[in-house]
Amino acid sequence: MVVDLSLHAIGFCFLLKLTTSLDDVIWLSPFLARAPLERTSFQAIYISVCLSVTIAAFAAATFTKHVMDSYLSGWFDAERLLSVLAFVGLSILAFRDYKEWREEREAENNLILESNLPEIELCPSASNPQLPDPDSEIKSKSKSSKPSSAPTSVSSAYDFAPIATVQTSSSSLFSISPSSSSVSSNQPDTVSDGENEFTHYRRPANHTGPDNNIADLNDNGVDNNVNNEHNSTSAVVNNNHHTPETRPFVNFLFVVILGTLDDMIVFVSCISGTSGATEITFPSLLIGAGAAIAVILSFSTFIAQVPWFQRVVEKLPMWCLLMAIALYVLVLGLVKG
């Protein structure tokens, strides 16, 4: 007789958990589909939280009976109150994920825009023969103003000293270290045919003028401004993309806890209201609820492995999924009963 009563109570708990938590498949399957590698961990979290909620419901039914119903009478009962609280908690979680998602998207867009920018041309005439060559203008001005026996001073006309010459016909980059601020008179004034040359200028130490169109070169002939911008952009991208490895588990834990709060109220009411042949004991509640949890989890895992379902869920941002679950919990809790 005791065995029959236990089986009856176990069956009652199984049907109770299955009917009240079957809707968990709707929000549990997307999480299992989004992270196949963490699927086992998600399943363990779901089982642990559901069993904890079941134990808490049994304890609440034992000590409180209908205390919450005495304070919350009428349409806005305890179950609807917990649905509103779950909606608020999930909405806060979704808003936090939305802010992080927006920052990541902005960082990715900035990186794409930076990669699509044209290369900086320090001397436009080297790539476009139609534009005037600034080297030829410097040479012509220096020739017209110098005596026949005096060397040409480039730094006197422009407050810059040539330090490096890049030949586009070869891949070599070498530095010229003149002994003085003037260019030797025996240096050739013309460029050989078939080779395009342009000169980088380093900003002098005593230079206080504007830096427009002037490349700040380091000793390797690389623009320091470009390096600084690239490093700062890379740092921002890395910081925005850096997320803790435990973030998916934290989100899932919050969703499971807030999504199963309404089940606890149903369990409390049913456990407190049963008596006689259907009196629910703790072992029967644990066995029946555990079997129902296994069925729900198996069904959710099966749906999560459907290919088209995985493709749809992978394209859905996490904040959209959390907000959809929050609205679902709110609407379902308000329309119950």
Short mmCIF file of C-alpha atoms in Angstrom, two decimals:
data_model
loop_
_atom_site.label_atom_id
_atom_site.label_comp_id
_atom_site.label_asym_id
_atom_site.label_seq_id
_atom_site.Cartn_x
_atom_site.Cartn_y
_atom_site.Cartn_z
CA MET A 1 0.00 0.00 0.00
CA VAL A 2 2.86 2.33 0.81
CA VAL A 3 4.47 1.54 -2.55
CA ASP A 4 1.25 2.35 -4.39
CA LEU A 5 0.93 5.64 -2.58
CA SER A 6 4.55 6.49 -3.39
CA LEU A 7 4.09 5.68 -7.05
CA HIS A 8 0.94 7.77 -7.13
CA ALA A 9 2.79 10.71 -5.58
CA ILE A 10 5.75 10.27 -7.92
CA GLY A 11 3.44 10.26 -10.94
CA PHE A 12 1.68 13.36 -9.66
CA CYS A 13 4.99 15.21 -9.21
CA PHE A 14 6.16 14.08 -12.65
CA LEU A 15 3.04 15.41 -14.37
CA LEU A 16 3.12 18.58 -12.30
CA LYS A 17 6.71 19.40 -13.22
CA LEU A 18 6.22 18.39 -16.85
CA THR A 19 3.14 20.56 -17.35
CA THR A 20 4.52 23.60 -15.54
CA SER A 21 8.03 23.46 -17.07
CA LEU A 22 7.35 22.19 -20.57
CA ASP A 23 7.56 25.77 -21.80
CA ASP A 24 11.23 25.78 -20.72
CA VAL A 25 11.97 24.13 -24.05
CA ILE A 26 11.30 27.49 -25.73
CA TRP A 27 14.16 29.32 -24.01
CA LEU A 28 16.38 26.33 -23.16
CA SER A 29 16.84 25.10 -26.74
CA PRO A 30 18.41 28.35 -28.05
CA PHE A 31 21.08 28.26 -25.36
CA LEU A 32 21.92 24.64 -26.14
CA ALA A 33 22.09 25.46 -29.85
CA ARG A 34 24.28 28.57 -29.46
CA ALA A 35 27.09 26.84 -27.59
CA PRO A 36 27.43 23.15 -28.51
CA LEU A 37 30.77 22.88 -26.69
CA GLU A 38 29.25 24.10 -23.42
CA ARG A 39 26.09 22.02 -23.82
CA THR A 40 27.00 19.59 -21.04
CA SER A 41 27.70 22.44 -18.63
CA PHE A 42 24.39 24.10 -19.50
CA GLN A 43 22.55 20.84 -18.91
CA ALA A 44 24.20 20.43 -15.51
CA ILE A 45 23.28 24.01 -14.57
CA TYR A 46 19.67 23.47 -15.60
CA ILE A 47 19.34 20.24 -13.60
CA SER A 48 20.95 21.79 -10.52
CA VAL A 49 18.77 24.91 -10.59
CA CYS A 50 15.55 22.98 -11.20
CA LEU A 51 16.24 20.57 -8.36
CA SER A 52 17.17 23.49 -6.09
CA VAL A 53 13.91 25.26 -6.96
CA THR A 54 12.00 22.05 -6.27
CA ILE A 55 13.63 21.65 -2.86
CA ALA A 56 12.99 25.32 -2.07
CA ALA A 57 9.34 24.89 -3.05
CA PHE A 58 8.97 21.92 -0.74
CA ALA A 59 10.57 23.85 2.12
CA ALA A 60 8.38 26.89 1.46
CA ALA A 61 5.25 24.74 1.39
CA THR A 62 6.20 23.09 4.64
CA PHE A 63 6.81 26.30 6.59
CA THR A 64 4.61 28.92 5.00
CA LYS A 65 1.57 27.10 3.58
CA HIS A 66 -0.53 29.97 2.11
CA VAL A 67 1.25 32.95 3.68
CA MET A 68 1.94 34.72 0.37
CA ASP A 69 -1.63 34.19 -0.81
CA SER A 70 -2.91 35.85 2.35
CA TYR A 71 -0.94 39.01 1.59
CA LEU A 72 -1.44 38.92 -2.17
CA SER A 73 -5.10 38.30 -2.77
CA GLY A 74 -7.11 38.89 -5.89
CA TRP A 75 -5.80 39.02 -9.45
CA PHE A 76 -2.21 40.10 -8.63
CA ASP A 77 -1.14 36.96 -6.81
CA ALA A 78 2.31 35.65 -5.94
CA GLU A 79 2.84 33.96 -9.29
CA ARG A 80 2.19 37.17 -11.22
CA LEU A 81 4.46 39.10 -8.86
CA LEU A 82 7.33 36.70 -9.51
CA SER A 83 6.70 36.97 -13.25
CA VAL A 84 7.11 40.75 -13.06
CA LEU A 85 10.28 40.41 -10.99
CA ALA A 86 11.69 37.90 -13.46
CA PHE A 87 10.88 40.26 -16.35
CA VAL A 88 12.71 43.14 -14.65
CA GLY A 89 15.77 41.00 -13.92
CA LEU A 90 15.99 39.59 -17.44
CA SER A 91 15.46 43.06 -18.94
CA ILE A 92 18.41 44.42 -16.96
CA LEU A 93 20.53 41.49 -18.12
CA ALA A 94 19.46 42.06 -21.74
CA PHE A 95 20.22 45.79 -21.55
CA ARG A 96 23.72 45.08 -20.26
CA ASP A 97 24.38 42.63 -23.08
CA TYR A 98 22.97 45.12 -25.59
CA LYS A 99 25.45 47.80 -24.50
CA GLU A 100 28.37 45.39 -24.88
CA TRP A 101 27.06 44.19 -28.24
CA ARG A 102 26.78 47.79 -29.51
CA GLU A 103 30.32 48.64 -28.36
CA GLU A 104 31.69 45.56 -30.12
CA ARG A 105 29.87 46.45 -33.33
CA GLU A 106 31.19 50.02 -33.23
CA ALA A 107 34.73 48.77 -32.70
CA GLU A 108 34.41 46.34 -35.61
CA ASN A 109 33.03 49.08 -37.87
CA ASN A 110 35.88 51.43 -36.95
CA LEU A 111 38.39 48.70 -37.70
CA ILE A 112 36.80 48.04 -41.09
CA LEU A 113 36.78 51.74 -41.95
CA GLU A 114 40.42 52.06 -40.96
CA SER A 115 41.41 49.09 -43.11
CA ASN A 116 39.57 50.58 -46.10
CA LEU A 117 41.29 53.97 -45.86
CA PRO A 118 43.73 54.73 -48.73
CA GLU A 119 47.43 54.67 -47.98
CA ILE A 120 49.00 57.98 -46.97
CA GLU A 121 50.91 59.50 -49.88
CA LEU A 122 53.79 61.53 -48.53
CA CYS A 123 54.62 62.74 -52.02
CA PRO A 124 51.65 62.75 -54.42
CA SER A 125 53.81 63.39 -57.48
CA ALA A 126 55.50 60.02 -57.10
CA SER A 127 52.25 58.20 -57.88
CA ASN A 128 50.63 60.85 -60.08
CA PRO A 129 52.99 62.30 -62.70
CA GLN A 130 50.50 65.08 -63.53
CA LEU A 131 50.96 66.75 -60.15
CA PRO A 132 53.93 69.09 -59.67
CA ASP A 133 56.97 67.52 -58.08
CA PRO A 134 57.91 69.36 -54.85
CA ASP A 135 61.52 68.18 -55.26
CA SER A 136 61.78 69.90 -58.62
CA GLU A 137 60.39 73.12 -57.15
CA ILE A 138 62.95 72.99 -54.33
CA LYS A 139 65.77 72.38 -56.77
CA SER A 140 64.66 75.11 -59.16
CA LYS A 141 64.35 77.68 -56.36
CA SER A 142 67.70 76.73 -54.90
CA LYS A 143 69.36 76.92 -58.32
CA SER A 144 67.95 80.37 -59.07
CA SER A 145 69.01 81.81 -55.72
CA LYS A 146 72.48 80.24 -55.24
CA PRO A 147 75.82 81.41 -56.64
CA SER A 148 77.58 79.07 -59.03
CA SER A 149 80.17 78.10 -56.45
CA ALA A 150 77.91 77.94 -53.34
CA PRO A 151 76.16 74.75 -52.31
CA THR A 152 72.40 74.50 -52.25
CA SER A 153 70.79 74.70 -48.81
CA VAL A 154 67.50 72.89 -48.66
CA SER A 155 66.95 73.60 -44.99
CA SER A 156 67.21 77.35 -45.59
CA ALA A 157 64.18 77.32 -47.88
CA TYR A 158 62.25 74.70 -45.96
CA ASP A 159 62.99 74.06 -42.32
CA PHE A 160 63.38 70.34 -42.91
CA ALA A 161 66.36 68.10 -43.40
CA PRO A 162 66.19 65.16 -45.81
CA ILE A 163 67.01 61.98 -43.94
CA ALA A 164 65.70 59.13 -46.07
CA THR A 165 65.08 58.38 -49.72
CA VAL A 166 62.63 55.70 -50.86
CA GLN A 167 63.03 54.29 -54.35
CA THR A 168 59.80 52.90 -55.72
CA SER A 169 61.70 50.77 -58.22
CA SER A 170 63.30 48.70 -55.45
CA SER A 171 62.34 47.48 -51.99
CA SER A 172 65.37 48.96 -50.20
CA LEU A 173 65.07 51.74 -47.66
CA PHE A 174 68.25 53.54 -46.66
CA SER A 175 69.16 56.66 -44.76
CA ILE A 176 71.34 59.55 -45.82
CA SER A 177 73.23 61.24 -43.04
CA PRO A 178 74.64 64.52 -44.44
CA SER A 179 77.56 66.03 -42.62
CA SER A 180 75.88 69.42 -42.50
CA SER A 181 72.49 70.97 -43.03
CA SER A 182 73.38 71.71 -46.64
CA VAL A 183 73.32 69.27 -49.49
CA SER A 184 76.62 68.75 -51.24
CA SER A 185 76.94 70.46 -54.60
CA ASN A 186 78.25 67.32 -56.25
CA GLN A 187 75.00 65.49 -55.49
CA PRO A 188 73.07 64.86 -58.73
CA ASP A 189 70.16 67.24 -59.26
CA THR A 190 68.26 64.99 -61.60
CA VAL A 191 66.69 61.58 -61.19
CA SER A 192 67.57 58.78 -63.56
CA ASP A 193 64.92 57.56 -65.97
CA GLY A 194 62.81 54.60 -64.88
CA GLU A 195 63.09 55.42 -61.18
CA ASN A 196 60.72 57.57 -59.16
CA GLU A 197 62.13 59.03 -55.97
CA PHE A 198 60.50 60.92 -53.19
CA THR A 199 61.99 62.12 -49.94
CA HIS A 200 60.60 61.82 -46.43
CA TYR A 201 61.28 64.71 -44.12
CA ARG A 202 61.65 64.45 -40.39
CA ARG A 203 60.27 67.24 -38.26
CA PRO A 204 63.23 69.07 -36.66
CA ALA A 205 63.49 69.23 -32.89
CA ASN A 206 63.07 73.03 -32.86
CA HIS A 207 60.07 72.95 -35.18
CA THR A 208 57.01 74.70 -33.75
CA GLY A 209 54.92 75.21 -36.87
CA PRO A 210 51.87 73.26 -38.08
CA ASP A 211 52.26 69.58 -38.90
CA ASN A 212 49.96 69.50 -41.92
CA ASN A 213 51.07 67.04 -44.59
CA ILE A 214 54.30 66.32 -42.68
CA ALA A 215 55.11 62.76 -41.72
CA ASP A 216 56.70 62.27 -38.32
CA LEU A 217 59.14 59.48 -39.14
CA ASN A 218 61.03 57.32 -36.73
CA ASP A 219 64.49 55.86 -37.34
CA ASN A 220 63.02 53.04 -39.42
CA GLY A 221 61.28 55.43 -41.80
CA VAL A 222 57.79 54.63 -40.47
CA ASP A 223 55.29 57.33 -39.62
CA ASN A 224 54.90 57.56 -35.84
CA ASN A 225 51.42 59.04 -36.16
CA VAL A 226 50.21 56.03 -38.15
CA ASN A 227 51.76 53.65 -35.62
CA ASN A 228 50.15 55.44 -32.68
CA GLU A 229 46.72 55.46 -34.31
CA HIS A 230 46.99 51.78 -35.22
CA ASN A 231 48.10 50.77 -31.73
CA SER A 232 45.36 52.78 -30.04
CA THR A 233 42.71 51.34 -32.35
CA SER A 234 43.96 47.80 -31.78
CA ALA A 235 43.89 48.34 -28.02
CA VAL A 236 40.30 49.57 -28.15
CA VAL A 237 39.23 46.61 -30.27
CA ASN A 238 40.95 44.13 -27.98
CA ASN A 239 39.38 45.67 -24.89
CA ASN A 240 35.92 45.66 -26.44
CA HIS A 241 36.25 42.09 -27.65
CA HIS A 242 37.67 40.89 -24.35
CA THR A 243 34.85 39.14 -22.49
CA PRO A 244 35.15 36.77 -19.52
CA GLU A 245 34.95 33.10 -20.33
CA THR A 246 32.23 32.68 -17.72
CA ARG A 247 29.85 35.20 -19.31
CA PRO A 248 27.67 32.59 -21.15
CA PHE A 249 27.33 30.55 -17.97
CA VAL A 250 26.35 33.59 -15.90
CA ASN A 251 23.70 34.59 -18.44
CA PHE A 252 22.31 31.07 -18.56
CA LEU A 253 22.27 30.81 -14.77
CA PHE A 254 20.25 34.02 -14.46
CA VAL A 255 17.82 32.88 -17.14
CA VAL A 256 17.25 29.49 -15.50
CA ILE A 257 16.71 30.97 -12.04
CA LEU A 258 14.36 33.71 -13.19
CA GLY A 259 12.58 31.41 -15.62
CA THR A 260 11.74 28.81 -12.99
CA LEU A 261 10.58 31.11 -10.19
CA ASP A 262 6.95 30.81 -11.26
CA ASP A 263 7.21 27.02 -11.05
CA MET A 264 8.12 27.32 -7.39
CA ILE A 265 4.83 29.05 -6.61
CA VAL A 266 2.87 26.33 -8.39
CA PHE A 267 4.79 23.66 -6.49
CA VAL A 268 4.20 25.41 -3.17
CA SER A 269 0.46 25.62 -3.80
CA CYS A 270 0.17 22.01 -4.97
CA ILE A 271 2.30 20.58 -2.17
CA SER A 272 0.40 22.54 0.46
CA GLY A 273 -3.00 21.57 -0.95
CA THR A 274 -2.44 17.83 -1.33
CA SER A 275 -3.37 15.35 1.34
CA GLY A 276 -4.39 11.74 1.74
CA ALA A 277 -3.47 9.45 -1.13
CA THR A 278 -1.84 12.26 -3.10
CA GLU A 279 0.18 13.64 -0.20
CA ILE A 280 3.56 14.59 -1.58
CA THR A 281 6.66 13.61 0.34
CA PHE A 282 10.15 14.87 -0.31
CA PRO A 283 11.47 11.62 -1.94
CA SER A 284 8.47 11.36 -4.25
CA LEU A 285 8.80 15.03 -5.20
CA LEU A 286 12.51 14.64 -5.94
CA ILE A 287 12.06 11.52 -8.07
CA GLY A 288 9.06 12.77 -10.01
CA ALA A 289 10.52 16.23 -10.67
CA GLY A 290 13.88 14.72 -11.63
CA ALA A 291 12.26 12.46 -14.23
CA ALA A 292 10.35 15.40 -15.70
CA ILE A 293 13.54 17.48 -15.84
CA ALA A 294 15.28 14.69 -17.77
CA VAL A 295 12.44 14.55 -20.31
CA ILE A 296 12.43 18.33 -20.81
CA LEU A 297 16.21 18.44 -21.15
CA SER A 298 16.26 15.60 -23.68
CA PHE A 299 13.58 17.26 -25.79
CA SER A 300 15.41 20.60 -25.70
CA THR A 301 18.69 18.96 -26.71
CA PHE A 302 16.99 17.25 -29.64
CA ILE A 303 15.56 20.54 -30.89
CA ALA A 304 18.92 22.30 -30.41
CA GLN A 305 20.59 19.85 -32.81
CA VAL A 306 18.27 20.69 -35.70
CA PRO A 307 20.48 22.43 -38.34
CA TRP A 308 18.06 25.18 -39.37
CA PHE A 309 17.32 25.96 -35.72
CA GLN A 310 21.03 26.32 -35.00
CA ARG A 311 21.50 28.68 -37.96
CA VAL A 312 18.63 30.89 -36.82
CA VAL A 313 19.81 31.05 -33.22
CA GLU A 314 23.44 31.78 -34.15
CA LYS A 315 22.34 34.90 -36.07
CA LEU A 316 20.31 36.15 -33.10
CA PRO A 317 22.20 38.43 -30.67
CA MET A 318 22.20 37.37 -27.04
CA TRP A 319 20.41 40.53 -25.89
CA CYS A 320 17.54 39.81 -28.30
CA LEU A 321 17.23 36.29 -26.92
CA LEU A 322 17.21 37.52 -23.32
CA MET A 323 14.63 40.21 -24.06
CA ALA A 324 12.39 37.69 -25.83
CA ILE A 325 12.59 35.35 -22.83
CA ALA A 326 11.77 38.25 -20.48
CA LEU A 327 8.67 39.19 -22.48
CA TYR A 328 7.63 35.54 -22.67
CA VAL A 329 7.90 35.07 -18.89
CA LEU A 330 5.98 38.30 -18.25
CA VAL A 331 3.11 37.55 -20.64
CA LEU A 332 2.84 33.92 -19.56
CA GLY A 333 2.77 34.88 -15.89
CA LEU A 334 0.14 37.61 -16.31
CA VAL A 335 -2.28 35.54 -18.38
CA LYS A 336 -2.13 32.42 -16.20
CA GLY A 337 -5.19 31.55 -14.18
#
